[in-house]
Short mmCIF file of C-alpha atoms in Angstrom, two decimals:
data_model
loop_
_atom_site.label_atom_id
_atom_site.label_comp_id
_atom_site.label_asym_id
_atom_site.label_seq_id
_atom_site.Cartn_x
_atom_site.Cartn_y
_atom_site.Cartn_z
CA MET Y 1 94.77 21.78 74.35
CA LYS Y 2 91.15 23.19 75.56
CA ILE Y 3 88.45 24.48 73.25
CA CYS Y 4 86.86 27.53 74.74
CA GLN Y 5 85.02 30.44 73.86
CA VAL Y 6 85.86 33.99 74.35
CA GLU Y 7 83.42 35.92 76.56
CA ARG Y 8 84.77 39.34 77.52
CA PRO Y 9 87.68 41.07 78.28
CA LEU Y 10 89.01 41.22 81.85
CA VAL Y 11 90.41 44.55 83.52
CA SER Y 12 92.94 44.13 86.13
CA THR Y 13 94.73 47.52 86.82
CA ASN Y 14 96.63 46.51 89.76
CA ARG Y 15 98.61 43.57 88.42
CA ILE Y 16 102.09 42.20 88.28
CA ALA Y 17 104.47 43.82 85.80
CA GLY Y 18 105.41 40.44 84.17
CA PHE Y 19 102.13 40.66 82.40
CA GLU Y 20 103.01 43.62 80.32
CA HIS Y 21 100.26 45.15 78.29
CA LYS Y 22 98.81 41.81 76.87
CA HIS Y 23 95.22 41.52 76.99
CA LEU Y 24 93.58 39.13 79.45
CA LEU Y 25 90.21 37.28 78.34
CA VAL Y 26 87.76 35.51 80.19
CA VAL Y 27 86.99 32.09 78.38
CA ARG Y 28 84.62 29.62 78.84
CA ASP Y 29 85.36 25.87 79.17
CA GLY Y 30 82.15 24.26 79.28
CA SER Y 31 80.56 25.59 82.53
CA SER Y 32 83.77 26.91 84.02
CA ARG Y 33 85.51 30.11 83.48
CA GLN Y 34 88.91 30.87 83.19
CA VAL Y 35 91.35 34.05 82.38
CA ALA Y 36 93.49 33.43 79.26
CA VAL Y 37 96.24 35.58 77.50
CA ASP Y 38 95.60 36.41 74.02
CA SER Y 39 98.14 35.65 71.64
CA VAL Y 40 96.16 35.90 68.32
CA GLY Y 41 93.94 38.84 68.59
CA CYS Y 42 90.49 37.44 69.12
CA VAL Y 43 87.16 38.91 69.91
CA PRO Y 44 84.06 37.81 72.32
CA GLY Y 45 82.17 34.92 70.93
CA ASP Y 46 85.17 33.44 68.92
CA TRP Y 47 85.85 29.74 69.66
CA VAL Y 48 89.48 29.22 70.45
CA ILE Y 49 92.46 26.88 71.19
CA CYS Y 50 93.94 27.61 74.77
CA VAL Y 51 97.12 25.86 75.77
CA GLY Y 52 97.88 25.18 79.54
CA SER Y 53 100.69 23.79 81.32
CA SER Y 54 104.39 25.19 80.79
CA ALA Y 55 103.48 25.36 77.30
CA ALA Y 56 101.49 28.65 78.07
CA ARG Y 57 104.40 30.65 79.06
CA GLU Y 58 106.18 30.33 75.70
CA ALA Y 59 102.95 30.38 73.61
CA ALA Y 60 102.53 33.96 75.40
CA GLY Y 61 105.89 35.29 73.88
CA SER Y 62 108.74 34.19 76.22
CA LYS Y 63 109.66 31.54 78.80
CA GLU Y 64 109.47 33.77 81.56
CA TYR Y 65 105.72 35.15 80.67
CA PRO Y 66 103.73 34.17 83.75
CA SER Y 67 100.76 32.60 81.99
CA ASP Y 68 99.14 29.20 82.66
CA LEU Y 69 96.61 29.60 79.92
CA THR Y 70 97.14 31.37 76.40
CA ILE Y 71 95.12 31.43 73.36
CA VAL Y 72 97.20 29.99 70.52
CA GLY Y 73 94.58 29.82 67.71
CA ILE Y 74 90.97 30.77 66.56
CA ILE Y 75 89.13 27.60 65.40
CA ASP Y 76 87.48 28.28 61.82
CA HIS Y 77 84.28 26.44 62.36
CA TRP Y 78 82.85 24.98 65.52
CA PRO Y 79 79.60 23.50 66.21
CA PRO Y 80 79.23 24.51 69.80
CA GLU Y 81 75.55 23.52 69.77
CA SER Y 82 76.83 19.79 69.16
CA ALA Y 83 79.44 19.98 71.85
CA GLY Y 84 77.86 17.34 74.09
CA ASP Y 85 77.08 14.95 71.12
CA ASP Y 86 79.20 13.63 68.14
CA GLY Y 87 78.28 16.51 65.81
CA ALA Y 88 77.22 14.07 63.01
CA ASP Y 89 74.44 16.24 61.87
CA ARG Y 90 76.72 19.01 60.99
CA PRO Y 91 79.47 19.31 58.22
CA ARG Y 92 83.03 18.56 59.76
CA PRO Y 93 86.01 20.33 58.76
CA LYS Y 94 88.48 18.61 56.76
CA SER Y 95 92.25 18.35 57.59
CA THR Y 96 94.50 20.67 55.53
CA MET N 1 94.42 31.52 85.04
CA LYS N 2 91.59 30.94 87.66
CA ILE N 3 89.17 33.70 89.22
CA CYS N 4 89.06 33.37 92.70
CA GLN N 5 88.20 35.41 95.84
CA VAL N 6 90.45 36.04 98.59
CA GLU N 7 88.90 34.59 101.90
CA ARG N 8 91.58 34.97 104.91
CA PRO N 9 95.41 35.03 105.60
CA LEU N 10 96.90 31.51 106.47
CA VAL N 11 99.40 31.41 109.16
CA SER N 12 102.01 28.57 108.88
CA THR N 13 104.70 28.91 111.59
CA ASN N 14 106.41 25.57 110.74
CA ARG N 15 106.97 25.96 106.93
CA ILE N 16 109.85 25.42 104.62
CA ALA N 17 112.41 28.09 104.31
CA GLY N 18 111.69 28.82 100.54
CA PHE N 19 108.41 30.57 101.27
CA GLU N 20 110.43 33.41 102.89
CA HIS N 21 107.99 35.56 104.40
CA LYS N 22 105.46 36.33 101.51
CA HIS N 23 101.84 36.20 102.69
CA LEU N 24 99.94 32.84 102.09
CA LEU N 25 96.08 33.61 101.53
CA VAL N 26 93.20 31.22 101.47
CA VAL N 27 91.40 31.61 98.16
CA ARG N 28 88.12 30.18 97.05
CA ASP N 29 87.68 28.98 93.34
CA GLY N 30 84.26 28.21 93.31
CA SER N 31 83.40 25.86 95.99
CA SER N 32 86.87 24.59 96.81
CA ARG N 33 89.51 26.44 98.87
CA GLN N 34 93.21 26.67 97.97
CA VAL N 35 96.29 28.53 99.26
CA ALA N 36 97.84 31.05 97.13
CA VAL N 37 101.02 33.31 97.45
CA ASP N 38 100.24 36.88 97.29
CA SER N 39 102.45 38.98 94.91
CA VAL N 40 100.01 42.15 94.33
CA GLY N 41 98.81 43.03 97.78
CA CYS N 42 95.30 42.00 98.18
CA VAL N 43 92.52 42.03 101.17
CA PRO N 44 90.09 39.45 102.05
CA GLY N 45 86.87 39.98 99.53
CA ASP N 46 89.10 40.98 96.66
CA TRP N 47 88.39 38.86 93.29
CA VAL N 48 91.65 38.16 92.07
CA ILE N 49 93.54 36.20 88.99
CA CYS N 50 95.69 33.19 90.16
CA VAL N 51 97.94 31.71 87.84
CA GLY N 52 99.08 28.02 88.41
CA SER N 53 101.55 25.50 86.84
CA SER N 54 105.04 26.46 86.49
CA ALA N 55 104.37 30.25 85.72
CA ALA N 56 103.28 30.53 89.59
CA ARG N 57 106.99 30.25 90.47
CA GLU N 58 108.25 33.05 88.34
CA ALA N 59 105.15 35.04 89.16
CA ALA N 60 106.07 34.85 92.86
CA GLY N 61 109.50 36.26 92.23
CA SER N 62 111.80 33.63 91.14
CA LYS N 63 112.11 30.45 89.26
CA GLU N 64 112.96 28.70 92.62
CA TYR N 65 110.02 30.12 94.58
CA PRO N 66 107.98 26.87 95.54
CA SER N 67 104.54 28.12 94.67
CA ASP N 68 101.85 26.46 92.24
CA LEU N 69 99.37 29.14 92.72
CA THR N 70 100.22 32.77 92.69
CA ILE N 71 97.78 35.95 92.86
CA VAL N 72 98.97 37.83 89.70
CA GLY N 73 96.42 40.57 89.64
CA ILE N 74 93.23 42.34 91.36
CA ILE N 75 90.04 42.32 89.12
CA ASP N 76 88.99 45.69 88.90
CA HIS N 77 85.08 44.73 88.47
CA TRP N 78 83.86 41.16 88.74
CA PRO N 79 80.18 40.11 89.12
CA PRO N 80 80.28 37.17 91.60
CA GLU N 81 76.42 36.88 91.94
CA SER N 82 76.31 36.09 88.22
CA ALA N 83 79.37 33.74 88.03
CA GLY N 84 77.03 30.99 87.29
CA ASP N 85 75.32 32.70 84.28
CA ASP N 86 76.27 34.75 81.43
CA GLY N 87 76.27 38.09 83.52
CA ALA N 88 74.02 39.56 80.90
CA ASP N 89 72.25 41.79 83.44
CA ARG N 90 75.48 43.59 84.60
CA PRO N 91 77.80 46.16 82.84
CA ARG N 92 80.73 44.49 81.49
CA PRO N 93 84.10 46.10 81.81
CA LYS N 94 85.68 47.09 78.46
CA SER N 95 89.06 46.16 77.29
CA THR N 96 91.75 48.82 77.96
CA MET K 1 98.78 25.05 97.13
CA LYS K 2 96.25 22.46 98.58
CA ILE K 3 95.15 22.03 102.01
CA CYS K 4 95.38 18.54 103.15
CA GLN K 5 95.20 16.55 106.48
CA VAL K 6 97.90 13.79 106.97
CA GLU K 7 96.56 10.32 107.31
CA ARG K 8 99.11 7.89 107.75
CA PRO K 9 102.93 7.03 106.67
CA LEU K 10 103.18 4.80 103.36
CA VAL K 11 105.49 2.21 103.21
CA SER K 12 106.93 1.26 99.72
CA THR K 13 109.95 -0.84 99.92
CA ASN K 14 110.44 -1.36 96.21
CA ARG K 15 110.91 2.27 94.84
CA ILE K 16 113.05 4.27 92.70
CA ALA K 17 116.20 5.35 94.04
CA GLY K 18 115.36 8.87 93.48
CA PHE K 19 113.08 9.03 96.44
CA GLU K 20 115.98 8.48 98.84
CA HIS K 21 114.99 7.85 102.52
CA LYS K 22 112.20 10.76 102.68
CA HIS K 23 108.94 9.90 104.35
CA LEU K 24 105.95 9.33 102.05
CA LEU K 25 102.68 10.25 103.94
CA VAL K 26 99.06 9.70 102.51
CA VAL K 27 97.35 12.84 102.80
CA ARG K 28 93.53 13.75 102.31
CA ASP K 29 92.23 16.51 100.03
CA GLY K 30 88.68 16.51 100.66
CA SER K 31 87.38 12.71 99.66
CA SER K 32 90.47 11.88 97.70
CA ARG K 33 93.76 10.41 98.98
CA GLN K 34 97.11 11.18 97.67
CA VAL K 35 100.65 10.67 98.57
CA ALA K 36 102.95 13.39 99.64
CA VAL K 37 106.59 13.81 100.32
CA ASP K 38 107.08 15.39 103.96
CA SER K 39 109.46 18.30 103.96
CA VAL K 40 108.46 19.71 107.31
CA GLY K 41 108.19 16.83 109.75
CA CYS K 42 104.45 16.33 110.50
CA VAL K 43 102.38 13.68 112.11
CA PRO K 44 99.08 12.09 111.24
CA GLY K 45 96.14 14.49 112.00
CA ASP K 46 98.32 17.56 111.07
CA TRP K 47 96.57 19.81 108.43
CA VAL K 48 99.25 21.00 106.08
CA ILE K 49 99.80 22.98 102.79
CA CYS K 50 100.73 20.85 99.82
CA VAL K 51 102.55 22.22 96.97
CA GLY K 52 102.01 20.45 93.35
CA SER K 53 103.29 20.94 89.72
CA SER K 54 107.20 21.70 89.03
CA ALA K 55 107.41 23.47 92.36
CA ALA K 56 107.18 20.07 94.17
CA ARG K 57 110.55 19.04 93.06
CA GLU K 58 112.34 21.93 94.48
CA ALA K 59 110.23 22.14 97.67
CA ALA K 60 111.40 18.51 98.37
CA GLY K 61 114.94 19.34 98.27
CA SER K 62 116.06 19.51 94.67
CA LYS K 63 115.24 20.17 91.20
CA GLU K 64 115.50 16.44 90.49
CA TYR K 65 113.62 15.05 93.16
CA PRO K 66 110.81 13.18 91.63
CA SER K 67 107.82 14.47 93.61
CA ASP K 68 104.71 16.14 92.19
CA LEU K 69 103.20 16.65 95.82
CA THR K 70 105.09 18.07 98.64
CA ILE K 71 104.18 19.25 102.23
CA VAL K 72 105.63 22.51 102.66
CA GLY K 73 103.79 23.72 105.91
CA ILE K 74 101.83 22.83 108.84
CA ILE K 75 98.81 25.19 109.18
CA ASP K 76 98.85 26.51 112.78
CA HIS K 77 94.98 26.55 112.98
CA TRP K 78 92.43 24.95 110.71
CA PRO K 79 88.78 24.59 111.27
CA PRO K 80 88.19 21.14 109.39
CA GLU K 81 84.57 20.97 110.37
CA SER K 82 83.51 24.08 108.54
CA ALA K 83 85.72 23.48 105.43
CA GLY K 84 82.44 23.17 103.41
CA ASP K 85 81.06 26.48 104.63
CA ASP K 86 82.43 29.79 105.15
CA GLY K 87 84.02 29.18 108.72
CA ALA K 88 81.81 32.46 109.98
CA ASP K 89 81.55 30.86 113.41
CA ARG K 90 84.97 30.21 114.30
CA PRO K 91 88.01 32.50 115.21
CA ARG K 92 89.97 33.26 112.10
CA PRO K 93 93.76 33.42 112.10
CA LYS K 94 95.38 36.88 111.57
CA SER K 95 98.02 37.65 109.10
CA THR K 96 101.55 37.89 110.67
CA MET O 1 99.12 9.34 79.70
CA LYS O 2 95.48 9.66 78.89
CA ILE O 3 93.63 7.20 76.58
CA CYS O 4 91.82 9.17 73.91
CA GLN O 5 89.85 8.41 70.75
CA VAL O 6 90.60 10.69 67.77
CA GLU O 7 87.62 12.32 66.59
CA ARG O 8 88.39 14.89 63.78
CA PRO O 9 90.74 16.96 62.53
CA LEU O 10 90.71 20.73 63.51
CA VAL O 11 91.38 23.71 61.18
CA SER O 12 92.56 26.79 62.96
CA THR O 13 93.81 29.12 60.31
CA ASN O 14 94.63 32.01 62.51
CA ARG O 15 97.04 30.42 64.88
CA ILE O 16 100.55 31.10 66.24
CA ALA O 17 103.53 30.48 64.30
CA GLY O 18 104.77 28.08 66.92
CA PHE O 19 102.48 25.24 65.84
CA GLU O 20 104.11 25.11 62.35
CA HIS O 21 102.17 23.00 60.26
CA LYS O 22 101.51 19.89 62.32
CA HIS O 23 98.18 18.57 62.33
CA LEU O 24 95.93 19.21 65.32
CA LEU O 25 93.29 16.82 65.95
CA VAL O 26 90.14 16.83 68.39
CA VAL O 27 90.19 13.81 70.71
CA ARG O 28 87.72 12.41 73.46
CA ASP O 29 88.75 11.63 76.78
CA GLY O 30 85.55 10.19 78.10
CA SER O 31 82.86 12.81 77.58
CA SER O 32 85.20 15.74 77.17
CA ARG O 33 87.14 16.91 74.07
CA GLN O 34 90.31 18.45 73.83
CA VAL O 35 92.70 19.22 71.17
CA ALA O 36 96.07 17.36 70.56
CA VAL O 37 98.92 17.69 68.32
CA ASP O 38 99.23 14.66 66.33
CA SER O 39 103.02 13.09 66.52
CA VAL O 40 102.46 9.61 64.99
CA GLY O 41 99.92 10.00 61.86
CA CYS O 42 96.74 8.60 63.15
CA VAL O 43 93.27 8.83 61.81
CA PRO O 44 89.49 9.47 63.08
CA GLY O 45 88.37 6.47 65.30
CA ASP O 46 91.96 5.52 66.36
CA TRP O 47 92.46 4.91 70.15
CA VAL O 48 95.45 6.85 71.02
CA ILE O 49 97.75 7.49 74.08
CA CYS O 50 98.05 11.54 74.86
CA VAL O 51 100.89 12.73 76.93
CA GLY O 52 100.14 15.95 78.70
CA SER O 53 101.96 18.20 81.09
CA SER O 54 105.45 19.43 80.08
CA ALA O 55 106.33 16.33 78.48
CA ALA O 56 103.93 17.25 75.60
CA ARG O 57 106.11 19.80 74.21
CA GLU O 58 109.32 17.57 73.59
CA ALA O 59 106.82 14.60 72.48
CA ALA O 60 105.67 16.85 69.97
CA GLY O 61 109.30 17.66 68.47
CA SER O 62 111.11 20.18 70.48
CA LYS O 63 111.10 21.84 74.01
CA GLU O 64 109.56 24.99 72.57
CA TYR O 65 106.68 23.43 70.65
CA PRO O 66 103.45 25.05 72.21
CA SER O 67 101.55 21.89 73.12
CA ASP O 68 100.06 20.60 76.41
CA LEU O 69 98.61 17.39 74.94
CA THR O 70 100.36 15.42 72.27
CA ILE O 71 99.56 12.09 70.59
CA VAL O 72 102.69 9.63 71.27
CA GLY O 73 101.16 6.16 70.36
CA ILE O 74 98.27 4.49 68.56
CA ILE O 75 96.96 1.56 70.80
CA ASP O 76 96.92 -1.97 69.04
CA HIS O 77 93.76 -3.14 70.64
CA TRP O 78 91.32 -1.27 72.93
CA PRO O 79 88.04 -2.39 74.11
CA PRO O 80 86.09 1.04 74.13
CA GLU O 81 82.67 -0.80 75.06
CA SER O 82 84.25 -2.01 78.24
CA ALA O 83 86.04 0.99 79.20
CA GLY O 84 83.62 1.71 82.15
CA ASP O 85 84.12 -1.87 83.49
CA ASP O 86 87.07 -4.36 83.81
CA GLY O 87 87.10 -5.61 80.30
CA ALA O 88 87.21 -9.10 81.65
CA ASP O 89 84.82 -10.53 78.64
CA ARG O 90 87.60 -9.33 75.98
CA PRO O 91 91.00 -10.99 75.15
CA ARG O 92 93.54 -8.86 76.70
CA PRO O 93 96.80 -7.65 74.96
CA LYS O 94 100.10 -8.91 76.40
CA SER O 95 103.00 -7.25 77.31
CA THR O 96 105.83 -7.44 74.61
CA MET E 1 101.44 11.20 93.80
CA LYS E 2 98.51 9.15 92.97
CA ILE E 3 97.61 5.76 94.49
CA CYS E 4 96.79 3.59 91.40
CA GLN E 5 96.30 -0.27 90.67
CA VAL E 6 97.90 -1.85 87.72
CA GLU E 7 95.57 -3.33 85.34
CA ARG E 8 97.26 -4.67 82.41
CA PRO E 9 100.04 -3.80 79.98
CA LEU E 10 99.27 -1.80 77.04
CA VAL E 11 100.68 -2.36 73.34
CA SER E 12 101.34 0.32 71.07
CA THR E 13 103.31 -0.70 68.21
CA ASN E 14 103.01 2.57 66.52
CA ARG E 15 104.73 5.15 68.88
CA ILE E 16 107.27 7.87 69.13
CA ALA E 17 110.62 6.70 69.47
CA GLY E 18 111.32 8.45 72.85
CA PHE E 19 109.18 5.96 74.63
CA GLU E 20 112.21 3.36 73.81
CA HIS E 21 111.25 -0.07 74.87
CA LYS E 22 109.96 0.61 78.43
CA HIS E 23 106.66 -1.02 79.58
CA LEU E 24 103.45 0.94 79.32
CA LEU E 25 100.83 -0.07 81.67
CA VAL E 26 97.21 0.84 82.18
CA VAL E 27 96.46 1.99 85.93
CA ARG E 28 93.25 2.84 87.46
CA ASP E 29 92.99 6.02 89.65
CA GLY E 30 89.53 5.30 91.28
CA SER E 31 87.29 5.03 88.17
CA SER E 32 89.38 6.51 85.76
CA ARG E 33 92.02 4.70 83.49
CA GLN E 34 95.44 6.06 82.69
CA VAL E 35 98.63 5.14 81.23
CA ALA E 36 101.77 4.85 83.17
CA VAL E 37 105.38 4.27 82.33
CA ASP E 38 106.89 1.43 84.69
CA SER E 39 110.23 2.41 86.44
CA VAL E 40 110.04 -0.56 89.15
CA GLY E 41 108.95 -3.61 87.47
CA CYS E 42 105.28 -4.16 88.58
CA VAL E 43 102.47 -6.61 87.73
CA PRO E 44 98.71 -6.46 87.28
CA GLY E 45 97.04 -6.26 90.87
CA ASP E 46 100.14 -4.34 92.18
CA TRP E 47 98.95 -1.06 94.13
CA VAL E 48 101.58 1.48 93.03
CA ILE E 49 102.59 5.23 93.58
CA CYS E 50 102.35 7.33 90.54
CA VAL E 51 104.03 10.42 89.88
CA GLY E 52 102.80 13.00 87.43
CA SER E 53 103.65 16.54 86.34
CA SER E 54 107.10 17.20 85.19
CA ALA E 55 108.42 14.90 87.75
CA ALA E 56 107.30 12.02 85.80
CA ARG E 57 109.93 12.61 83.08
CA GLU E 58 112.95 12.25 85.28
CA ALA E 59 111.25 9.52 87.07
CA ALA E 60 111.17 7.46 83.95
CA GLY E 61 114.81 7.90 83.50
CA SER E 62 115.89 11.17 82.01
CA LYS E 63 114.68 14.60 81.61
CA GLU E 64 113.90 14.28 77.95
CA TYR E 65 111.48 11.07 78.66
CA PRO E 66 107.99 11.73 77.34
CA SER E 67 106.00 10.75 80.23
CA ASP E 68 103.47 12.58 82.24
CA LEU E 69 102.83 9.65 84.63
CA THR E 70 105.27 7.31 85.95
CA ILE E 71 105.28 4.26 88.48
CA VAL E 72 107.66 5.17 91.07
CA GLY E 73 106.99 2.68 93.94
CA ILE E 74 105.03 -0.49 94.77
CA ILE E 75 103.09 0.04 98.17
CA ASP E 76 103.76 -2.62 100.43
CA HIS E 77 100.19 -3.08 102.03
CA TRP E 78 97.10 -1.31 100.82
CA PRO E 79 93.68 -1.71 101.62
CA PRO E 80 91.57 -1.24 98.66
CA GLU E 81 88.35 -2.25 100.21
CA SER E 82 88.68 0.54 102.85
CA ALA E 83 89.87 3.21 99.96
CA GLY E 84 86.53 5.26 100.60
CA ASP E 85 86.74 5.17 104.31
CA ASP E 86 89.27 5.86 106.95
CA GLY E 87 90.62 2.26 106.92
CA ALA E 88 90.48 2.20 110.80
CA ASP E 89 89.33 -1.56 110.82
CA ARG E 90 92.81 -2.63 109.04
CA PRO E 91 96.32 -2.78 110.42
CA ARG E 92 98.02 0.29 109.40
CA PRO E 93 101.55 0.35 108.15
CA LYS E 94 104.19 2.10 110.43
CA SER E 95 106.60 4.70 109.15
CA THR E 96 110.39 3.57 108.57
#
């Protein structure tokens, strides 16, 4: 799964019926932007876990849902400023 | 899903029967070009949402449709000139 | 789908039975080379549409066919020399 | 499958129910970080094999599990310092 | 499918049961290394065709096999030293 940051909502009035009325969000994965379906209820600025591939469909609610990128979790703590190094200077989350 | 801009139609007379008579469009994703199946009715210049992976098949109409990239929505407002930055200088669409 | 150019046939005598006797072709996608299954009957030099992901299997003939890249159409006109720009200096194909 | 190194656990309290209570780990694949589901019981520092695509779902326990990257094995010996060359100066593991 | 060169066997004693006792091999795709399941019986140095995506599962023996990269054929002749050019100075294999 990818680690992305939510940037903003995306409005697409003319879209296929299969999307239903789920929210679409623009997320950033490093320097690239993609569109993800929100399954957890997140807001701009959140660091989230995005699942792709065929798993994105079921994660969005059903096997027929036409998503290839679905937000499946909000990360409790994420050190974006150390994303390019090993984050050794920051407290690390412990496994639960 | 990817954010792409529609560039032009693509004509392929000799193609497999599975494509039926759906329109194929050349879309740009940053500097790369791909071919997408049109499921919403868009025109060159439109900024669109393209779904890939296995979801592209059902988004194109059926589980057997041989697409790996399908246009599933037209984006209402997209700031292409700020695609490389955070777009802070432009009005942002609000979620519906 | 990707836009590729057919380069040459590929001979693999020792291969899994699942490939049957379909032709395998080396195709170029920009600077990278991949191997695709031919479903339309193309020759070296042709510009073709290649489908990947799970759609490549059915496009090659059946859901069990072990392909992740299948040639599904020959492009009628393609401007390879303008592939890196917007192709504005060449006649563009019109949608049918 | 990718060769990754486990970096740390990832805590996501607000996540979809489909993840159950399996551990999520941040893994490094070269310079990029991703999140993987742990199916073998590994610890930070381990070099592991990660499977993606649709195979990640079944590798995580069931066809419905919403994973696109699952850790499926711990590598017995891996020469990370020679990851960029041919590793010729190190003893190589023999096939079993 | 990708064109890769087999580098060495990979030993992973602690791995999920789903892999059974098939051989795992480290393969090179250009400058990156991945792990592939061997379905044809190849040795280090061989140039091989690797299938990814969901096709990798069935190519490895069954729909449940947890592979996302499976070696499906050994290439009879491959000009690795011309992999970056058009290989025009070498005899080319003819289609069968």
